[in-house]
Coordinates of C-alpha atoms and ligand atoms in Angstrom, one line a residue:
X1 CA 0.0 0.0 0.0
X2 CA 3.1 2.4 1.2
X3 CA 4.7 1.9 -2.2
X4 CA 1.7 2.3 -4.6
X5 CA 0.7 5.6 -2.6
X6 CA 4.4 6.5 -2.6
X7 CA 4.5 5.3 -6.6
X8 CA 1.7 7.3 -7.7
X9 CA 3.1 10.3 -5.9
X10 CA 5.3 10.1 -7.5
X11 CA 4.0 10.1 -10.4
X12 CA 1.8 12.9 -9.7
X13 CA 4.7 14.8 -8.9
X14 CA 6.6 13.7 -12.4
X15 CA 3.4 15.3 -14.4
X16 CA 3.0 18.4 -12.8
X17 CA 7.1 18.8 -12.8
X18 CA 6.5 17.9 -16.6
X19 CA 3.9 20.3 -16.8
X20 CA 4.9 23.6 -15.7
X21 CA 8.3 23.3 -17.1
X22 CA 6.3 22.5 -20.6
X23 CA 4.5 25.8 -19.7
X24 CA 7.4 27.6 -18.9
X25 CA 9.9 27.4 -20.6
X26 CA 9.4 26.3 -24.3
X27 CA 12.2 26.7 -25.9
X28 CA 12.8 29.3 -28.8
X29 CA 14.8 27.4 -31.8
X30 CA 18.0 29.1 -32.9
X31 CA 17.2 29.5 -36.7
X32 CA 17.3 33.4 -37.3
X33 CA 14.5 35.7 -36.9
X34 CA 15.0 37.5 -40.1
X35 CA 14.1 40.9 -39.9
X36 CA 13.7 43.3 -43.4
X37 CA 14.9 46.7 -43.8
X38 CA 13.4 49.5 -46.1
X39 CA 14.0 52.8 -46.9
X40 CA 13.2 55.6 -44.2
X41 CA 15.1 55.5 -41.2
X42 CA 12.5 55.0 -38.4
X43 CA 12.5 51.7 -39.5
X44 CA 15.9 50.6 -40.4
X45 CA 16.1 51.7 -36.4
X46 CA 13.7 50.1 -35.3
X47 CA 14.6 47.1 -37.0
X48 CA 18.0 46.9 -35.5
X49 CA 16.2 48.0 -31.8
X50 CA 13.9 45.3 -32.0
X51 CA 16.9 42.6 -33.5
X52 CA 18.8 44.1 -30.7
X53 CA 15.7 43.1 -28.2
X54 CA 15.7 39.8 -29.7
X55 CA 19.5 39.1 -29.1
X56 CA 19.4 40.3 -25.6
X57 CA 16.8 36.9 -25.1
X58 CA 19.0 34.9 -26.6
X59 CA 18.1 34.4 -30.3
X60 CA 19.5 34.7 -33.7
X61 CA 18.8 37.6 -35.8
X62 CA 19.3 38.6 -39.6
X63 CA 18.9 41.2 -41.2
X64 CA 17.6 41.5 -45.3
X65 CA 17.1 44.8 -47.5
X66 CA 13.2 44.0 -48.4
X67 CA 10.8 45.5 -50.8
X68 CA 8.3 47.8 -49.1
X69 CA 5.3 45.9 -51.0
X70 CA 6.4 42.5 -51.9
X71 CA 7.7 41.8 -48.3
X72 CA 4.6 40.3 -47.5
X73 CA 4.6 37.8 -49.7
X74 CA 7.9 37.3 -48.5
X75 CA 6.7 36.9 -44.9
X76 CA 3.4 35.0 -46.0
X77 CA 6.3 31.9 -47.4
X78 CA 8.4 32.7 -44.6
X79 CA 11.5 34.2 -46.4
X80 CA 11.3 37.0 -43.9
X81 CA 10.1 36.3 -40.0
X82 CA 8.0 39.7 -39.4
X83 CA 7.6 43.3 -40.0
X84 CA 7.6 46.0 -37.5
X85 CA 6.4 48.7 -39.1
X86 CA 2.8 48.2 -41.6
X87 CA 2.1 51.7 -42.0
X88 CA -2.3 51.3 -43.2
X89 CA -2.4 53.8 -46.0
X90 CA 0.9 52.9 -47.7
X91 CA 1.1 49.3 -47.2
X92 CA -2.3 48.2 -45.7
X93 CA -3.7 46.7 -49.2
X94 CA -0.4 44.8 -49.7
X95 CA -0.5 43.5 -46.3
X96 CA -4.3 41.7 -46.4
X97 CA -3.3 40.7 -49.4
X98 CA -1.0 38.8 -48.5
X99 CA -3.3 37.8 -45.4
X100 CA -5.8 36.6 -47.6
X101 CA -3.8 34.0 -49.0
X102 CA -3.0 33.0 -45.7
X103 CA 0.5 32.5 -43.2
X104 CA 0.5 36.2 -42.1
X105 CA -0.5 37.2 -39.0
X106 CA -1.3 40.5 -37.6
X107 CA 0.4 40.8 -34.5
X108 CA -0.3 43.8 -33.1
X109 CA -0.6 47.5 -33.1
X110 CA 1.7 50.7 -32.1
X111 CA 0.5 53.2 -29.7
X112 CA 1.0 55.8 -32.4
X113 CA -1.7 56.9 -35.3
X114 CA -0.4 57.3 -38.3
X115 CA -0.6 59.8 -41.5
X116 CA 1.5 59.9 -44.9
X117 CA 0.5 62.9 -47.0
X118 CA 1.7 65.8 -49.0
X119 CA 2.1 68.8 -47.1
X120 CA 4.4 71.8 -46.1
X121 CA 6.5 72.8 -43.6
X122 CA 5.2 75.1 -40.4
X123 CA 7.4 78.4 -41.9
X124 CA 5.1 78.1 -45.2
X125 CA 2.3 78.7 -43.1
X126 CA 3.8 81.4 -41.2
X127 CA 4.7 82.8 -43.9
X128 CA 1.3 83.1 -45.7
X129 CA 3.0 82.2 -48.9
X130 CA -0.7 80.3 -50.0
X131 CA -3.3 82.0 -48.0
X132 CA -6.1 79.5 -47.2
X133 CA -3.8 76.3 -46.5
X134 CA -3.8 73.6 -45.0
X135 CA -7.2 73.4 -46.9
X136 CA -6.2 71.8 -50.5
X137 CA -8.4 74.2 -52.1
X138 CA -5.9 76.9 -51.2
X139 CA -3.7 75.4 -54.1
X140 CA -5.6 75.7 -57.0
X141 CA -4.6 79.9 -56.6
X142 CA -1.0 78.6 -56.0
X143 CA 0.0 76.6 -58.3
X144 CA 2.9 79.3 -59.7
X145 CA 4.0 79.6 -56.1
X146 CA 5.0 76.1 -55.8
X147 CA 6.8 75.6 -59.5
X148 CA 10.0 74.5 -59.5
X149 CA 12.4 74.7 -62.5
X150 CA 11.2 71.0 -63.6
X151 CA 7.6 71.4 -63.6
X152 CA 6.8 73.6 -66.7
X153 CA 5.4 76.3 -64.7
X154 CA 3.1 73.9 -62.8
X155 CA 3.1 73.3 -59.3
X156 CA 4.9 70.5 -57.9
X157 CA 4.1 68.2 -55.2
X158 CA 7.2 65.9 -54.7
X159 CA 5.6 62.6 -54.0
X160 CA 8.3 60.2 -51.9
X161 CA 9.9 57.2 -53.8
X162 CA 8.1 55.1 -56.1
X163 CA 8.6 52.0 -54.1
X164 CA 6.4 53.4 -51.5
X165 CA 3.0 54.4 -53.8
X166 CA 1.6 53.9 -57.1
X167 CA -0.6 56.3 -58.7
X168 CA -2.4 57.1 -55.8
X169 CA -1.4 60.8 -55.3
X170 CA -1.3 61.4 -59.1
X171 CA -5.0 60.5 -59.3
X172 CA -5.9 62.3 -56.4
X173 CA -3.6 65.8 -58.2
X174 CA -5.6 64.9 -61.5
X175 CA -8.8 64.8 -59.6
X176 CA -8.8 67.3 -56.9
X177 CA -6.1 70.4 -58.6
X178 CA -6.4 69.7 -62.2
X179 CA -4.2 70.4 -64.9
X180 CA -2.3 73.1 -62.6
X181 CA -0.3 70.5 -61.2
X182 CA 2.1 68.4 -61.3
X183 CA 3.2 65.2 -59.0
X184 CA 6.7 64.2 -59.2
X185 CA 8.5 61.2 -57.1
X186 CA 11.6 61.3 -55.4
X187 CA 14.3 59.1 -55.5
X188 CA 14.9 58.7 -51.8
X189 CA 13.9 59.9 -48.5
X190 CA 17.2 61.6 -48.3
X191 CA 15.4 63.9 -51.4
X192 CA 12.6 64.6 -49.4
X193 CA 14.7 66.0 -46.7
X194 CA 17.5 67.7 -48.5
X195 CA 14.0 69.5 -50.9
X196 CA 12.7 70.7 -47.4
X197 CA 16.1 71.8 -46.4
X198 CA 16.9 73.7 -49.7
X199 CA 13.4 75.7 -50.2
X200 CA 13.5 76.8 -46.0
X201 CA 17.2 78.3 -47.2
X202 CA 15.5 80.2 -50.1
X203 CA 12.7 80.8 -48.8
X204 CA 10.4 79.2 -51.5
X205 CA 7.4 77.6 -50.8
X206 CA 7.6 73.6 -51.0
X207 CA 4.9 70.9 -51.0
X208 CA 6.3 66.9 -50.4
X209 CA 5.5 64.0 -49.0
X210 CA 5.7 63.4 -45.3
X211 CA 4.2 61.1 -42.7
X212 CA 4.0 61.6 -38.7
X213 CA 5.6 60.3 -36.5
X214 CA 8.3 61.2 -38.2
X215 CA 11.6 63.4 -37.1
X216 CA 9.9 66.5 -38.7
X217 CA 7.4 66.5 -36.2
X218 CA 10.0 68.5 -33.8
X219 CA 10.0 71.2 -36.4
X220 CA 6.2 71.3 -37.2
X221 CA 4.9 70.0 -41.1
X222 CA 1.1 70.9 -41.6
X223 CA -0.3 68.1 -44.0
X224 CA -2.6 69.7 -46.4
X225 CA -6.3 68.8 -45.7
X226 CA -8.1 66.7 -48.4
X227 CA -11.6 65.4 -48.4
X228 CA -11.4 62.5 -46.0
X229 CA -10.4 59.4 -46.5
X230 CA -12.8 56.4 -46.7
X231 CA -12.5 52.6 -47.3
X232 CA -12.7 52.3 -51.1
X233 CA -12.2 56.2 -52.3
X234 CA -8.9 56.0 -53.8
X235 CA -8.5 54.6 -57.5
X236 CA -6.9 51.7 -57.4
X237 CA -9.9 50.3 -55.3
X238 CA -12.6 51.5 -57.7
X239 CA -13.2 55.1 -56.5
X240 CA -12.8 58.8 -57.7
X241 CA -9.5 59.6 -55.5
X242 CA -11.2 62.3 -54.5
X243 CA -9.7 61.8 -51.0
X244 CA -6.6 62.3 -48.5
X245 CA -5.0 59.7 -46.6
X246 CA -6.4 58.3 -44.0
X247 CA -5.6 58.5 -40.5
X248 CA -4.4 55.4 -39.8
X249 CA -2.6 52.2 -38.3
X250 CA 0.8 51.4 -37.4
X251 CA 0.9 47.5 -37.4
X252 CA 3.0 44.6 -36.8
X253 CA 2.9 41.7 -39.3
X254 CA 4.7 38.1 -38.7
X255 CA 4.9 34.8 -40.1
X256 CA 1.9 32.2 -38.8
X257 CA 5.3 29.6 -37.8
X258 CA 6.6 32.6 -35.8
X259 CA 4.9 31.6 -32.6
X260 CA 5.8 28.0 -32.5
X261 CA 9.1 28.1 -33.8
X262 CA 10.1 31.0 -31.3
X263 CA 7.4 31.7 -28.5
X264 CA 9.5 33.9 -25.8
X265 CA 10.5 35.8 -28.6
X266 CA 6.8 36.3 -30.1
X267 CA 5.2 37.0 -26.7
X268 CA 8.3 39.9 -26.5
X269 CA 7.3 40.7 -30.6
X270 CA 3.5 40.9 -29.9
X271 CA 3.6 43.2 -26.8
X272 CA 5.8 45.8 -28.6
X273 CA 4.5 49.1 -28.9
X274 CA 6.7 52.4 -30.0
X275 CA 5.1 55.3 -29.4
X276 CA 4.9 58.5 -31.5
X277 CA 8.0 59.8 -29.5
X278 CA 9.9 57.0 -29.5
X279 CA 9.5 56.4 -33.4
X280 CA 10.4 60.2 -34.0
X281 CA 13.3 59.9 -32.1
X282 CA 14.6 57.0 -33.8
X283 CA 14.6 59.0 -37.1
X284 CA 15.9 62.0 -35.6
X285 CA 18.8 60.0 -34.1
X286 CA 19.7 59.6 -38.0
X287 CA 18.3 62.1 -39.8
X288 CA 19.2 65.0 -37.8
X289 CA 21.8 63.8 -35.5
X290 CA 23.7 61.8 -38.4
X291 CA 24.0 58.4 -37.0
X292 CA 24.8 55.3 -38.3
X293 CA 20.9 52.8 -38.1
X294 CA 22.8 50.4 -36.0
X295 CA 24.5 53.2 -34.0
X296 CA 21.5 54.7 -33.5
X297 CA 19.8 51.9 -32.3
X298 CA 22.4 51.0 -29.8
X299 CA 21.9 54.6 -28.6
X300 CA 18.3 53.9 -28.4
X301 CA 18.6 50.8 -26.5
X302 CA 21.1 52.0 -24.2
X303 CA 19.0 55.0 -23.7
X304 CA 15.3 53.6 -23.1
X305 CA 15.5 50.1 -21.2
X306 CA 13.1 50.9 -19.4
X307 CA 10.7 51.0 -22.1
X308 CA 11.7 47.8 -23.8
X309 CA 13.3 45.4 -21.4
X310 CA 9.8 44.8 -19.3
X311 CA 9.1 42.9 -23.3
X312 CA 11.4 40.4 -22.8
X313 CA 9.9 38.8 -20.0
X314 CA 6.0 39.0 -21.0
X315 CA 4.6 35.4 -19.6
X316 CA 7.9 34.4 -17.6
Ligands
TMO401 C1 6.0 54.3 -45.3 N1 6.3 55.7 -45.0 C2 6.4 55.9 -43.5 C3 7.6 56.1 -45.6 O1 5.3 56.4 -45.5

């Protein structure tokens, strides 16, 4: 009797051992957690912030250059582990997309709305150089005052790279300003910044695109107001682009194998937030300050573990 009481104790014991360290402490594999970086500095940052995160648990990290658009599809086969920054009005459509055809998951959202749209910066205001803005219908009587030697007297709104949009803000110039106007893209985020830095030395008034948070929100840029967005206005999903941008998400996307293969480091993935502060900073930390990304983000780290080390031990 002693022995098969003392057995099945045992045993008892033996399961709920096996249990709670099964609970516990699933182990993350150490294949990489491949991380993509694009074009605009909050991200590259953030990229090597959140790799950094990553390494500080203990896993492997790489790092890949990735198409702003096709990295979905990329994540959806599992060529790329997650991205960290789905910004809704730029990359929302190729995002469900991808979704739709399943092995994406949405894996959370930033404590930071979001807008990307054309607009000017705060001394453009102050300066009254187009009375009536930040309403677009200010710009129909300003076309000239926004020409630049390349736009045949038009005005110019430079649109950022291409890799970013399609037509969208064409169809929207064509529909809402007309023939006055003229939409031209930039070859980098770099442009956009060296444009805004050029025109404040001349004084000249300048129309790009911009998105918050971003590093200019220090400064002050006043995005030009366009009828509002709704689901379905723009072109390319069968409306009259009669619309702005809307105001919008800043999501997390990762593989559907991402929280089996490495599940301390998902839990850490899916409670990450950045807010607008800490996303501006990041790009400031390169744009303005000069850094290196991966300097910057070992500044960042350094600088804020109190925001992001509380991450690493979600469900420990
Ligand atoms: C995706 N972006 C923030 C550059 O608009």
């Amino acid at each position: 009797m002693y022995t098969i009481k003392r057995t099945v104790g045992a045993i008892v014991a033996g399961i709920m051992l096996a249990f709670s360290a099964g609970t516990i402490s699933a182990a993350d594999s150490s294949a990489p957690i491949v991380i993509p970086t694009h074009n605009w500095s909050s991200q590259v940052v953030m990229a090597y912030v959140i790799g950094g995160i990553f390494e500080s648990m203990g896993n492997n990290v790489e790092y890949v250059s990735a198409d702003t658009q096709k990295v979905y599809e990329a994540i959806r086969i599992g060529d790329v582990t997650i991205s960290h920054e789905v910004w809704q009005s730029t990359f929302g459509k190729s995002f469900y997309a991808a979704m739709a055809k399943g092995g994406v998951i949405d894996a959370g959202t930033h404590h930071a709305p979001t807008l990307e749209e054309v607009g000017v910066p705060q001394w453009v205001i102050d300066k009254n150089l187009c009375p009536g803005l930040p309403d677009y219908k200010a710009l129909k009587k300003c076309a000239k005052v926004f020409a630049t030697p390349d736009s045949g007297g038009k005005g110019r709104i430079l649109e950022g790279p291409q890799s970013w949009h399609g037509a969208e803000y064409v169809d929207r110039a064509e529909a809402l300003l007309g023939n006055d106007w003229v939409v031209k893209f930039a070859g980098s985020a770099d442009a956009l910044w060296a444009e805004l830095a050029s025109a404040k030395k001349e004084g000249r008034g300048t129309i790009v695109f911009n998105w918050t948070p971003n590093f200019t929100d220090a400064e002050g840029f006043v995005f030009i107001k366009w009828p509002p967005y709704y689901l379905g206005c723009r072109k390319q999903d069968g409306g009259d682009s009669k619309c702005g941008s809307p105001i919008g998400w800043l999501k997390k996307a990762a593989n559907y194998k991402f929280p089996k293969t490495h599940p301390k480091a998902y839990m850490a993935f899916s409670q990450m937030s950045f807010n607008a502060g800490q996303i501006g900073s990041m790009a400031a930390l390169v744009d303005i300050d000069k850094m290196t990304h991966k300097d910057a983000a070992k500044k960042w780290l350094a600088d804020n573990e109190d925001a992001w080390k509380p991450y690493t031990t979600v469900g420990m």
